[in-house]
Short mmCIF file of C-alpha atoms (C1' of nucleotides) in Angstrom, two decimals:
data_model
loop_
_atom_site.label_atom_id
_atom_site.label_comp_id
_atom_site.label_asym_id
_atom_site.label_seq_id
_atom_site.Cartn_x
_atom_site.Cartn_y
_atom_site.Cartn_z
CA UNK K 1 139.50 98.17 49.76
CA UNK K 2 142.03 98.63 52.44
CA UNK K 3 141.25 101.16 54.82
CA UNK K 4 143.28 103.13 57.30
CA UNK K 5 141.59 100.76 60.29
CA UNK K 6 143.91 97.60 61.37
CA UNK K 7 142.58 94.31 61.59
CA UNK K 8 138.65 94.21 60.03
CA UNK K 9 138.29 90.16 61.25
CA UNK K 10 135.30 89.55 59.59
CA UNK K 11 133.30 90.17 56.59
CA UNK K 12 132.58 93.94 57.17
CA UNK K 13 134.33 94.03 60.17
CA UNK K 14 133.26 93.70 64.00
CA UNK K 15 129.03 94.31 63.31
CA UNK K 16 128.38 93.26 67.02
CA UNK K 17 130.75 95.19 68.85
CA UNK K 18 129.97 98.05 66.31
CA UNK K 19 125.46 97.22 67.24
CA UNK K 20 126.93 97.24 70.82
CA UNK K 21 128.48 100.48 70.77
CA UNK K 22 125.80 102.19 68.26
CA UNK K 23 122.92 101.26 71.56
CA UNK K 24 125.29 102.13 74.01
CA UNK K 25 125.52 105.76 72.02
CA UNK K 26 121.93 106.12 71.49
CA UNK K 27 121.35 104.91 75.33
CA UNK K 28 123.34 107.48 76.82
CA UNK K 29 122.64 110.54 74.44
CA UNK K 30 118.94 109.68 74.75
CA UNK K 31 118.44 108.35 78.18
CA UNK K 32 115.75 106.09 76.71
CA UNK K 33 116.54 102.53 76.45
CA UNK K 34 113.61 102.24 74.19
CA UNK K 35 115.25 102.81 70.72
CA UNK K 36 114.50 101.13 67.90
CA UNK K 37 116.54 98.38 66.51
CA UNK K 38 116.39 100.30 63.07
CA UNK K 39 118.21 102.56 64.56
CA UNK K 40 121.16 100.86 65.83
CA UNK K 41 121.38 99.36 62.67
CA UNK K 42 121.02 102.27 60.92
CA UNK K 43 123.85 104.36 63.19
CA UNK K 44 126.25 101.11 62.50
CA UNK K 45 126.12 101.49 58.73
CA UNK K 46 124.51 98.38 58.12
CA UNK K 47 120.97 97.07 56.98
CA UNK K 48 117.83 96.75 59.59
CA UNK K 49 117.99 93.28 59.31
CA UNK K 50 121.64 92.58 59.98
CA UNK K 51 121.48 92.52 63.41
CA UNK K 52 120.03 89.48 63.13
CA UNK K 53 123.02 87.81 62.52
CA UNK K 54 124.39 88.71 65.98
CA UNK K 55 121.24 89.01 68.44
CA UNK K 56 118.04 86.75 67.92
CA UNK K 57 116.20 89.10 69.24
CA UNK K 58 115.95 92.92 69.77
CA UNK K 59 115.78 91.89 73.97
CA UNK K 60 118.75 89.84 73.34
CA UNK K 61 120.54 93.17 72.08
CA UNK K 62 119.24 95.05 75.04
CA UNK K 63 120.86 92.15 77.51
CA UNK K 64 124.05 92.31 75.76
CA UNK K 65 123.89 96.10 76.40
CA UNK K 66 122.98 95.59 80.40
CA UNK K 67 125.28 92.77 80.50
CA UNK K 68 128.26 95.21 79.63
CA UNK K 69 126.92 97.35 82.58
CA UNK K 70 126.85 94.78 85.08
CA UNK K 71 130.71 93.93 84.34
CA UNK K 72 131.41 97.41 84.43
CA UNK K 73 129.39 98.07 87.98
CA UNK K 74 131.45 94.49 88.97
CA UNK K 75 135.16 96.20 88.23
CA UNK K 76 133.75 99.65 89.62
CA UNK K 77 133.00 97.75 92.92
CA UNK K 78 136.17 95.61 93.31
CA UNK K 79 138.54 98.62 92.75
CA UNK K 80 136.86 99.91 95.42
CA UNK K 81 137.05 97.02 97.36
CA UNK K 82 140.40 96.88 96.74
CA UNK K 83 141.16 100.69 97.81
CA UNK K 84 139.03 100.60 100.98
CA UNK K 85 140.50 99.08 104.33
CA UNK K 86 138.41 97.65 107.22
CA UNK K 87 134.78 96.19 107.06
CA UNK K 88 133.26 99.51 107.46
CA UNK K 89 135.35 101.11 105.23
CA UNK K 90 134.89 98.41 102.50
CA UNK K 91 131.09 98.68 103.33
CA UNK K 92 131.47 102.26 102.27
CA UNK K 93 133.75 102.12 99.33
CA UNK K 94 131.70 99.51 98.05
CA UNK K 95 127.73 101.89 98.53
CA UNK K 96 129.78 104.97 97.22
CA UNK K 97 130.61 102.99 94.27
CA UNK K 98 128.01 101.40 92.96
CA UNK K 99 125.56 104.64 93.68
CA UNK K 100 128.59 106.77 91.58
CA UNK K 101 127.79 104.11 88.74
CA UNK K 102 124.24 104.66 88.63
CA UNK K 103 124.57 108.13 89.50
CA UNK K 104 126.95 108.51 86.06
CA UNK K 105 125.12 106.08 83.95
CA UNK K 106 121.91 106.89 84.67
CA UNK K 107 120.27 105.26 81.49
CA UNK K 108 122.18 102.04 81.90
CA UNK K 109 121.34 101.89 85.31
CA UNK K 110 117.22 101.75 84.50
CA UNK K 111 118.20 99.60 81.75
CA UNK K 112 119.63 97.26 83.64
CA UNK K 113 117.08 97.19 86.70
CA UNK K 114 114.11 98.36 84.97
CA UNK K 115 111.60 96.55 83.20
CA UNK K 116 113.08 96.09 79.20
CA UNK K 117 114.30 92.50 80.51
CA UNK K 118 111.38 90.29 81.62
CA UNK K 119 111.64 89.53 85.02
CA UNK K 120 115.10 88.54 86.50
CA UNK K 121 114.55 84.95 85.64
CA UNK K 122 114.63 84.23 81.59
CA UNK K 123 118.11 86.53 81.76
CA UNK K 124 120.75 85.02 80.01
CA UNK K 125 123.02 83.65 82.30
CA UNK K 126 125.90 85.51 82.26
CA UNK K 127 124.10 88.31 84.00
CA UNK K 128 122.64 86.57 86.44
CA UNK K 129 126.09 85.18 87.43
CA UNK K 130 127.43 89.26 87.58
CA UNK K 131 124.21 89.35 89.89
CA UNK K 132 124.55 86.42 91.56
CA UNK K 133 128.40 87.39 92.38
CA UNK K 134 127.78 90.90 93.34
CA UNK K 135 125.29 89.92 96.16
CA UNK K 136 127.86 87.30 97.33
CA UNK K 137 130.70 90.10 97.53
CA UNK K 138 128.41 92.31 99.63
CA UNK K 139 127.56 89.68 101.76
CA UNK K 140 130.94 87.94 102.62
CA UNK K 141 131.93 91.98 103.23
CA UNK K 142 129.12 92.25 105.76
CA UNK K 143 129.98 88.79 107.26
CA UNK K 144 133.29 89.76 107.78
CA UNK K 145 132.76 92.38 109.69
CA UNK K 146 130.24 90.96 111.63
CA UNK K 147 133.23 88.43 112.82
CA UNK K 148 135.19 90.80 113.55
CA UNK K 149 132.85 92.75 115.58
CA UNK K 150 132.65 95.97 113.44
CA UNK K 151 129.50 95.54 112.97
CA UNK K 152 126.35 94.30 115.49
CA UNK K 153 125.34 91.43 114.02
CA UNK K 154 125.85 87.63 114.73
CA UNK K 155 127.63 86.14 112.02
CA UNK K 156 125.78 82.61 112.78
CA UNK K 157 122.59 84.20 112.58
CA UNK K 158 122.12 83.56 108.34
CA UNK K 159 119.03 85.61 108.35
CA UNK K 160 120.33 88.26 110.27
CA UNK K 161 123.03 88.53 107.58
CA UNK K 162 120.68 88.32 104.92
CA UNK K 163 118.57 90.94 106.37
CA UNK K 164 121.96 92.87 106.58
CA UNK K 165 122.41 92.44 102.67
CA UNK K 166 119.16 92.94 101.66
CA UNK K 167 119.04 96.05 103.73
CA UNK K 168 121.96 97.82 101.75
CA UNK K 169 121.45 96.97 98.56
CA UNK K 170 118.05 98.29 98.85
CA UNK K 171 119.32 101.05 100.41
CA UNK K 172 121.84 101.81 97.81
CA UNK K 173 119.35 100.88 94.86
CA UNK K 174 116.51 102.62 96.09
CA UNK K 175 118.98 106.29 96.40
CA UNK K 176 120.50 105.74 93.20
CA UNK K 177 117.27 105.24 91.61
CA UNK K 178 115.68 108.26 93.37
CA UNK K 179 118.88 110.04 92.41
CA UNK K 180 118.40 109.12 88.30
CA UNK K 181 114.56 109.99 88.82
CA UNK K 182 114.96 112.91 89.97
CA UNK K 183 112.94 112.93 92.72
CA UNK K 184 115.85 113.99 95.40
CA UNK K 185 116.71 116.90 93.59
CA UNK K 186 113.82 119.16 95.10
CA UNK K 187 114.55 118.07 98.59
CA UNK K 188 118.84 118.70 97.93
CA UNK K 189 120.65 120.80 95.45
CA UNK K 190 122.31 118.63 92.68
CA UNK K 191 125.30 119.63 93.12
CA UNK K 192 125.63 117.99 96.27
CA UNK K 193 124.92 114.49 95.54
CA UNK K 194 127.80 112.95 96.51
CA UNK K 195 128.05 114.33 99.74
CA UNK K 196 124.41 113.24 100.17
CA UNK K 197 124.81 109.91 99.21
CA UNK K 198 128.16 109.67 101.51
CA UNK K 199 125.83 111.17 104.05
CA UNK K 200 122.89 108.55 103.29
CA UNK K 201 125.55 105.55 102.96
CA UNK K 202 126.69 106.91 106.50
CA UNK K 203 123.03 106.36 108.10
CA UNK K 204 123.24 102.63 106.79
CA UNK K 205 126.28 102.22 108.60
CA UNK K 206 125.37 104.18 111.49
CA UNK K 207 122.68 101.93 112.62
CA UNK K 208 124.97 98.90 111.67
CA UNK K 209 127.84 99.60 114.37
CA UNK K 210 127.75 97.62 117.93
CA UNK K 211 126.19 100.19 120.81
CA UNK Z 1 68.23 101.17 74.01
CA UNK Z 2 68.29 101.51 77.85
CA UNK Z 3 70.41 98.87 79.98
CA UNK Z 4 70.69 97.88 83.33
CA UNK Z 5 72.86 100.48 83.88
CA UNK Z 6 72.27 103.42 85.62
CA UNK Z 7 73.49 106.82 84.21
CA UNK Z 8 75.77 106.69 81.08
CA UNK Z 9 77.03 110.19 80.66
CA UNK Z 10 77.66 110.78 77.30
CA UNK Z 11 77.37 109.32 73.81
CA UNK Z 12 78.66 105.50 74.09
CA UNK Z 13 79.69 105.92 77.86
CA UNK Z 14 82.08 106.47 79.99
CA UNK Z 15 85.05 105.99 77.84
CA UNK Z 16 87.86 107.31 79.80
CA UNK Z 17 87.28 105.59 82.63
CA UNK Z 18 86.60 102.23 80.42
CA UNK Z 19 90.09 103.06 78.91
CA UNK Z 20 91.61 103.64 82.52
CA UNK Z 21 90.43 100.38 83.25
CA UNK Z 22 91.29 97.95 80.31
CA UNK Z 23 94.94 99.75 80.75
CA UNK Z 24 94.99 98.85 84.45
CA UNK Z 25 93.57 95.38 83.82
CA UNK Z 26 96.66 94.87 81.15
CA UNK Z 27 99.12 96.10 83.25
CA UNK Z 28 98.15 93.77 86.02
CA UNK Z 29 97.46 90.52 83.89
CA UNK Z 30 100.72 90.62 81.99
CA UNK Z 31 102.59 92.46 84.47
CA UNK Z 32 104.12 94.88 81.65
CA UNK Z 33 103.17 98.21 81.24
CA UNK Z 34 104.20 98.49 77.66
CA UNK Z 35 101.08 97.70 76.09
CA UNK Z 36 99.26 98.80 72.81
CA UNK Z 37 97.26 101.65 72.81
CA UNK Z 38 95.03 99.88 70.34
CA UNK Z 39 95.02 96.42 72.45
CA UNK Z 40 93.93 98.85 75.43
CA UNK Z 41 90.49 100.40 72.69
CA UNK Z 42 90.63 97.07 71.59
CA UNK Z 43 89.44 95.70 75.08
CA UNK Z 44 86.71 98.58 75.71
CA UNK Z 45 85.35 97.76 72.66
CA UNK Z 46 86.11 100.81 70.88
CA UNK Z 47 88.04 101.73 67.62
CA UNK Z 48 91.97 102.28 68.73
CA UNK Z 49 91.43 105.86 67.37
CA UNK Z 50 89.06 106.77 69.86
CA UNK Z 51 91.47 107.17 72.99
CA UNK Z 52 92.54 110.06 71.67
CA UNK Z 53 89.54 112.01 72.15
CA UNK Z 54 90.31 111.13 76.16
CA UNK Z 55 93.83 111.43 75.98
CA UNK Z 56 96.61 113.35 73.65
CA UNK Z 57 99.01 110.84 73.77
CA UNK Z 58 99.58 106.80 74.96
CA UNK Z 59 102.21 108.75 76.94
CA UNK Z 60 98.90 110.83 78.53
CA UNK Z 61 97.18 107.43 79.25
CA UNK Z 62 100.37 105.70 81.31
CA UNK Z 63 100.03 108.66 83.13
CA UNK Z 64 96.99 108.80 84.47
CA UNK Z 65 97.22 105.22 84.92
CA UNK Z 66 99.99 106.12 87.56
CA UNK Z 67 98.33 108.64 89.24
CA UNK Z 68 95.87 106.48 90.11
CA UNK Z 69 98.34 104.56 91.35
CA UNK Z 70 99.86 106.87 93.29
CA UNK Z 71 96.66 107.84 94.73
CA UNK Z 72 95.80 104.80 95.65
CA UNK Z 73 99.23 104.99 97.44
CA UNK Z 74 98.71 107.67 99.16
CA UNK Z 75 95.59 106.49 100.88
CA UNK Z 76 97.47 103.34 101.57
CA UNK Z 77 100.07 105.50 103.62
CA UNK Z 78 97.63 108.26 105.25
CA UNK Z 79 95.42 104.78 106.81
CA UNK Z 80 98.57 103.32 107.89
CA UNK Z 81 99.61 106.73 109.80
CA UNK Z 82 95.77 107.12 111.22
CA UNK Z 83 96.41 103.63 112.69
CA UNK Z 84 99.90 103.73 114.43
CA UNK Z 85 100.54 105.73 116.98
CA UNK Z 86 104.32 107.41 118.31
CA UNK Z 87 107.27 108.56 115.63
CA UNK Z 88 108.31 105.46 115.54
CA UNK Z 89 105.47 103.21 114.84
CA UNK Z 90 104.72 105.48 111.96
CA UNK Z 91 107.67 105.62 110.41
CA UNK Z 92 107.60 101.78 110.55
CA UNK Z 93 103.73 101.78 109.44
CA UNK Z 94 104.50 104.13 106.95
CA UNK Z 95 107.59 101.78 105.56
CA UNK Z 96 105.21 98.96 105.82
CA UNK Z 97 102.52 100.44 104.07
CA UNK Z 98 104.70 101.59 101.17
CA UNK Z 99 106.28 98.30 100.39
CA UNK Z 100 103.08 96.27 100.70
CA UNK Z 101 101.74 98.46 98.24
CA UNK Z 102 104.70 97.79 95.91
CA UNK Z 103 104.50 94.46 96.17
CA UNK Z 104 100.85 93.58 95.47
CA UNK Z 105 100.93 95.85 92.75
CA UNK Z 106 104.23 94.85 91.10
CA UNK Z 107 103.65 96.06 87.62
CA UNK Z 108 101.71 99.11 88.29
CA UNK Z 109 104.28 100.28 90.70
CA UNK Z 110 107.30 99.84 88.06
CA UNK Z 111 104.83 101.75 85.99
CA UNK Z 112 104.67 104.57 88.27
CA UNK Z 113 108.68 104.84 88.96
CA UNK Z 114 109.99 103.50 86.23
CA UNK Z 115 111.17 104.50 82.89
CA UNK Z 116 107.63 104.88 81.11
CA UNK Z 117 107.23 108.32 82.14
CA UNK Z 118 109.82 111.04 80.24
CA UNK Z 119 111.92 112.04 83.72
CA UNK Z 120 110.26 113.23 86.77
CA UNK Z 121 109.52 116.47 85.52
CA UNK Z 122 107.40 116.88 82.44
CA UNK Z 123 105.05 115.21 84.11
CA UNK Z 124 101.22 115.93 84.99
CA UNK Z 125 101.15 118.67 87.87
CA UNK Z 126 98.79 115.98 89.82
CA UNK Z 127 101.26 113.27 90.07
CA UNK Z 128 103.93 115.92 91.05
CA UNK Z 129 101.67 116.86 93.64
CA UNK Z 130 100.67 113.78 95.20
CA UNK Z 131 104.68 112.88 94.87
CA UNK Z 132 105.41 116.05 96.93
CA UNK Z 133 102.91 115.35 99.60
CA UNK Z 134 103.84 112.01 100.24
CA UNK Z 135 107.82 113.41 100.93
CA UNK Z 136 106.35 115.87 103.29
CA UNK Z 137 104.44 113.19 104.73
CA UNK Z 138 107.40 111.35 105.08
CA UNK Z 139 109.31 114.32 106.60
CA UNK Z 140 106.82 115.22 109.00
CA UNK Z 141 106.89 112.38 110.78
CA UNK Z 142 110.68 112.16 110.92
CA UNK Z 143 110.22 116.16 112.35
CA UNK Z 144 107.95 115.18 114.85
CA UNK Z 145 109.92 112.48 115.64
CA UNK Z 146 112.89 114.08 116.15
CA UNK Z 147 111.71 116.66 118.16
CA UNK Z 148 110.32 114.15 120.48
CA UNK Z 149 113.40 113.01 121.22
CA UNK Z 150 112.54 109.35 119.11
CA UNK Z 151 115.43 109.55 116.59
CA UNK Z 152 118.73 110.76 117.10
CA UNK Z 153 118.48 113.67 115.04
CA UNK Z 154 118.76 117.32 115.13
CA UNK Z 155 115.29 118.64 114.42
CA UNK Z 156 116.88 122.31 113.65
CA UNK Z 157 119.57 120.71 110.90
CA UNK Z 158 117.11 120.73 107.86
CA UNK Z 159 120.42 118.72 106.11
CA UNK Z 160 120.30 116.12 108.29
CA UNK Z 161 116.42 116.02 108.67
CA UNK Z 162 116.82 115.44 104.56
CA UNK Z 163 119.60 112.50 104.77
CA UNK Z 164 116.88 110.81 106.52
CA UNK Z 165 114.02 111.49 104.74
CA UNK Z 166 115.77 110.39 101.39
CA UNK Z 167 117.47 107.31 103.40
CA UNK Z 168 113.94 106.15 104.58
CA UNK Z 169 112.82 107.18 101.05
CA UNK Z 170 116.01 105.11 99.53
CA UNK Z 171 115.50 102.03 101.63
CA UNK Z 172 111.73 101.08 101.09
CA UNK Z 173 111.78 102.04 97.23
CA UNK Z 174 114.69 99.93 96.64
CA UNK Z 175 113.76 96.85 98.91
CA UNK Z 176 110.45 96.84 96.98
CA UNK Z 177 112.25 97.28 93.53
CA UNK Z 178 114.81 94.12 94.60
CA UNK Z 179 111.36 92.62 95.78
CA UNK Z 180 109.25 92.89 92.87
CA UNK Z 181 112.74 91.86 90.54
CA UNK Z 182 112.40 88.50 92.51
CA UNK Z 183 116.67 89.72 92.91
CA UNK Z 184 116.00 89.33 96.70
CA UNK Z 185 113.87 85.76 96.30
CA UNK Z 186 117.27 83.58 96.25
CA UNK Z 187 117.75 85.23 99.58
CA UNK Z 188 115.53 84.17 101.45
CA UNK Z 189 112.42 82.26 100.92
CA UNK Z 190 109.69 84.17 99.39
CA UNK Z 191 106.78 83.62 101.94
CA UNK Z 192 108.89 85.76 104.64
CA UNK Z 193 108.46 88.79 102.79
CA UNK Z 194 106.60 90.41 104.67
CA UNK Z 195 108.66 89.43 107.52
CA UNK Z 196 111.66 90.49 105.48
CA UNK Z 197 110.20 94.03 104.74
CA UNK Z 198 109.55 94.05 108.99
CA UNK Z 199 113.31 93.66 109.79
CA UNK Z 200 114.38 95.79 106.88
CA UNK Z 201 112.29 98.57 108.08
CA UNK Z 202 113.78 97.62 111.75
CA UNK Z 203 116.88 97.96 110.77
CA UNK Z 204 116.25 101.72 109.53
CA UNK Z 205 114.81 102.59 112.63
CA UNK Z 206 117.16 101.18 114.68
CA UNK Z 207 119.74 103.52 112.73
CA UNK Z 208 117.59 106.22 113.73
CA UNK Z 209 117.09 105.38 117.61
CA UNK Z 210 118.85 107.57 120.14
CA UNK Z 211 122.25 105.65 121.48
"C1'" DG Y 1 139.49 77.49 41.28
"C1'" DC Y 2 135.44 75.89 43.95
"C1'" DG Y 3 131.88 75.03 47.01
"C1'" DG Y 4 130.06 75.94 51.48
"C1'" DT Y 5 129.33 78.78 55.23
"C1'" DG Y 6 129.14 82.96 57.52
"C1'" DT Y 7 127.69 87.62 56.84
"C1'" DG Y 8 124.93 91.51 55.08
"C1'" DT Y 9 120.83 93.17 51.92
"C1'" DT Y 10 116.32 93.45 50.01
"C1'" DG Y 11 111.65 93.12 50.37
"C1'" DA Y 12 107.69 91.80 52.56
"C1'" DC Y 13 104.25 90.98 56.56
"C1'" DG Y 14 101.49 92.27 60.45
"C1'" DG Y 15 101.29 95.51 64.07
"C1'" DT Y 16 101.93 100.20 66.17
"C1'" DG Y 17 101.35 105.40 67.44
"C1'" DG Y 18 99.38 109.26 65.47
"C1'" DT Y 19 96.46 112.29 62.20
"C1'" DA Y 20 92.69 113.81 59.25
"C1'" DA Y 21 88.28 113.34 57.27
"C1'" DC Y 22 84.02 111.54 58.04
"C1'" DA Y 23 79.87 109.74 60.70
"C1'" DT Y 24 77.04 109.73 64.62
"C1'" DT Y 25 74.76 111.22 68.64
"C1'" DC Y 26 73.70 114.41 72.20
"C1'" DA Y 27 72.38 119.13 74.24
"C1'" DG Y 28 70.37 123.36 73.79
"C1'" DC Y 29 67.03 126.30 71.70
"C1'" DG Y 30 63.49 128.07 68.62
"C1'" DC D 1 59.17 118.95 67.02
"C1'" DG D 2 63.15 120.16 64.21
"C1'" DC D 3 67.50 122.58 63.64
"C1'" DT D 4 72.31 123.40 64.70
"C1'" DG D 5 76.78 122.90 66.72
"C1'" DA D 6 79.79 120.53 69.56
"C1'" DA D 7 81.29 116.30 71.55
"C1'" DT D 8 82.29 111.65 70.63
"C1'" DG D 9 83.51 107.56 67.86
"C1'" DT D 10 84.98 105.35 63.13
"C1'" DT D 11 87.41 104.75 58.93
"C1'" DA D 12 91.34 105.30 56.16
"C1'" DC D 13 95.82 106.41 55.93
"C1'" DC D 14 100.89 107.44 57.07
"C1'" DA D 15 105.54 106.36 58.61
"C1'" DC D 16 107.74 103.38 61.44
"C1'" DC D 17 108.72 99.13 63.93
"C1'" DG D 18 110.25 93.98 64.84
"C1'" DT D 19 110.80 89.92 62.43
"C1'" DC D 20 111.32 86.61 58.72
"C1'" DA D 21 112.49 84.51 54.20
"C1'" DA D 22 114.93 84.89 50.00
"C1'" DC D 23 118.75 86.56 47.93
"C1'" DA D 24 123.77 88.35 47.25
"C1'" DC D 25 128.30 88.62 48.46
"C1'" DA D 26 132.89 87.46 50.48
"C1'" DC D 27 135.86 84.73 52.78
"C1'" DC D 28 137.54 79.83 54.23
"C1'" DG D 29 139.61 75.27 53.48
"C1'" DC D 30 140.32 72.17 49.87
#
DNA sequence: GCGGTGTGTTGACGGTGGTAACATTCAGCG
DNA sequence: CGCTGAATGTTACCACCGTCAACACACCGC
């Protein structure tokens, strides 16, 4: 029963990466990330139950899925890194690119800052570790700058800092959310979102410079 | 069979609101909003059929249980502008107002901008309305503001007016979404929050102040 | 070849959203 | 008062869901 496919490892071949992709499919054609297990199952070419064998649980499915989007928002954000110079530029780079993820994954985005996963605690713990890290690249990005004097804040002040980081991500999570919701569109034309959100990640940056 | 009660309206009661209120008593004891419809009749003592005299669809019900959310939101917002007094202690009651809301009502507010609703449009004409009074709330105040000379932006540049609207908009909807996700708890201690929410909303006004 | 283990299937259970047919109660009117 | 129709609530049912236990198959090392 050798197909034209390469290497089938297992059994029937790769069932969780295949469950993986099938919700991934159904997430972004539907926008919902409430689909039914049956129907993963049922797009893979397998039995309802089979899943089982992979996930212990339907929420343990829907981390896997979110999971893949943190690591992908991770990479999005250290290219950037990586292509921006300068604190404020990195500080930028770093806003535009995790509001183009959310912006272009819109049902991944809720999915993985909604509500399917109960509370942030009781994750498994490779997510919160993609959390955990992102929050420490921001900050060491704002800290650096505040060294150097780009921006007007005292790097020995930790709560300062924190209020620093706590005041972009918010920012950026709070547009990108608005942005998926819909909610901006009536106030901007959609066609324009990037150069609001360049505009909006400017304001954040505005009132972080020294007088 | 007359009770203490004064005037029941109609056959058994006054289902709808005892529906409204075993919803809203759900949502806030488990903190999820994706309850049963028949848990919800179950709890005002009625057969799970019933709701649908009241309302077409459990879609119909989360609705209305957000609009009285965001009623009771806007209330929260139009006290907290009676009380403060100058552009910029309304913007910052307003921000205060808005993310004390969200955060002693944690589950109802993910209810009323999260996923549970099908996009922003389709829904209710009501909760669109109350939506786009409390943006022209919001924009008002930055208007007025401007035009006084308080922020340091062009009152005539309805762009720019917009970038800040949606960036004071962006900034306390995500900082009470990272809130409420306990993502901003390893942060900083959770007993400042309220503290935390003060400098956050500084820090946007700051960005807004006149050089 | 053989047994065990990993993998997928079948079938069942209780629970869910939604509908239709039925039962009940109220309001209006003679 | 008694009748009638509409509003309200109940029962019974459907397809579907998540989950589990029992079963069937296929691959592995021996």
């Amino acid at each position: 029963m050798n197909t034209v496919a390469s290497a089938a490892p297992y059994h029937h071949g790769d069932l969780r990466r295949a469950l993986l992709d099938s919700a991934t499919a159904i997430l972004t054609e539907t926008g919902r990330w409430d689909f039914s297990l049956r129907e993963v199952a049922r797009r893979a070419g397998v039995s309802h139950a089979a899943s089982y064998r992979h996930f212990t649980d339907k929420e343990a499915l829907i981390a896997a899925v979110a999971l893949t989007g943190y690591e992908t928002l991770h990479t999005c954000m250290t290219t950037a890194i990586d292509e921006a110079t300068g604190a404020v530029g990195t500080l930028r780079a770093i806003g535009q690119a995790y509001i183009g993820f959310g912006v272009a994954n819109p049902a991944l985005y809720r999915l993985m800052f909604g509500q399917a996963l109960p509370s942030i605690e009781g994750l498994p713990p490779a997510v919160l570790a993609v959390l955990t890290e992102a929050r420490a690249v921001l900050r060491g990005v704002i800290l650096t700058g505040a060294r150097a004097g780009a921006f007007a804040i005292d790097p020995e002040d930790e709560q300062e800092v924190s209020v620093a980081v706590v005041t972009a991500w918010s920012l950026v999570h709070g547009f990108t959310l608005l942005t998926i919701d819909r909610v901006v569109d009536r106030e901007v034309r959609p066609q324009v979102i990037d150069t609001l959100a360049a505009r909006v990640t400017e304001r954040l940056i505005v009132g972080l410079l020294p007088t």
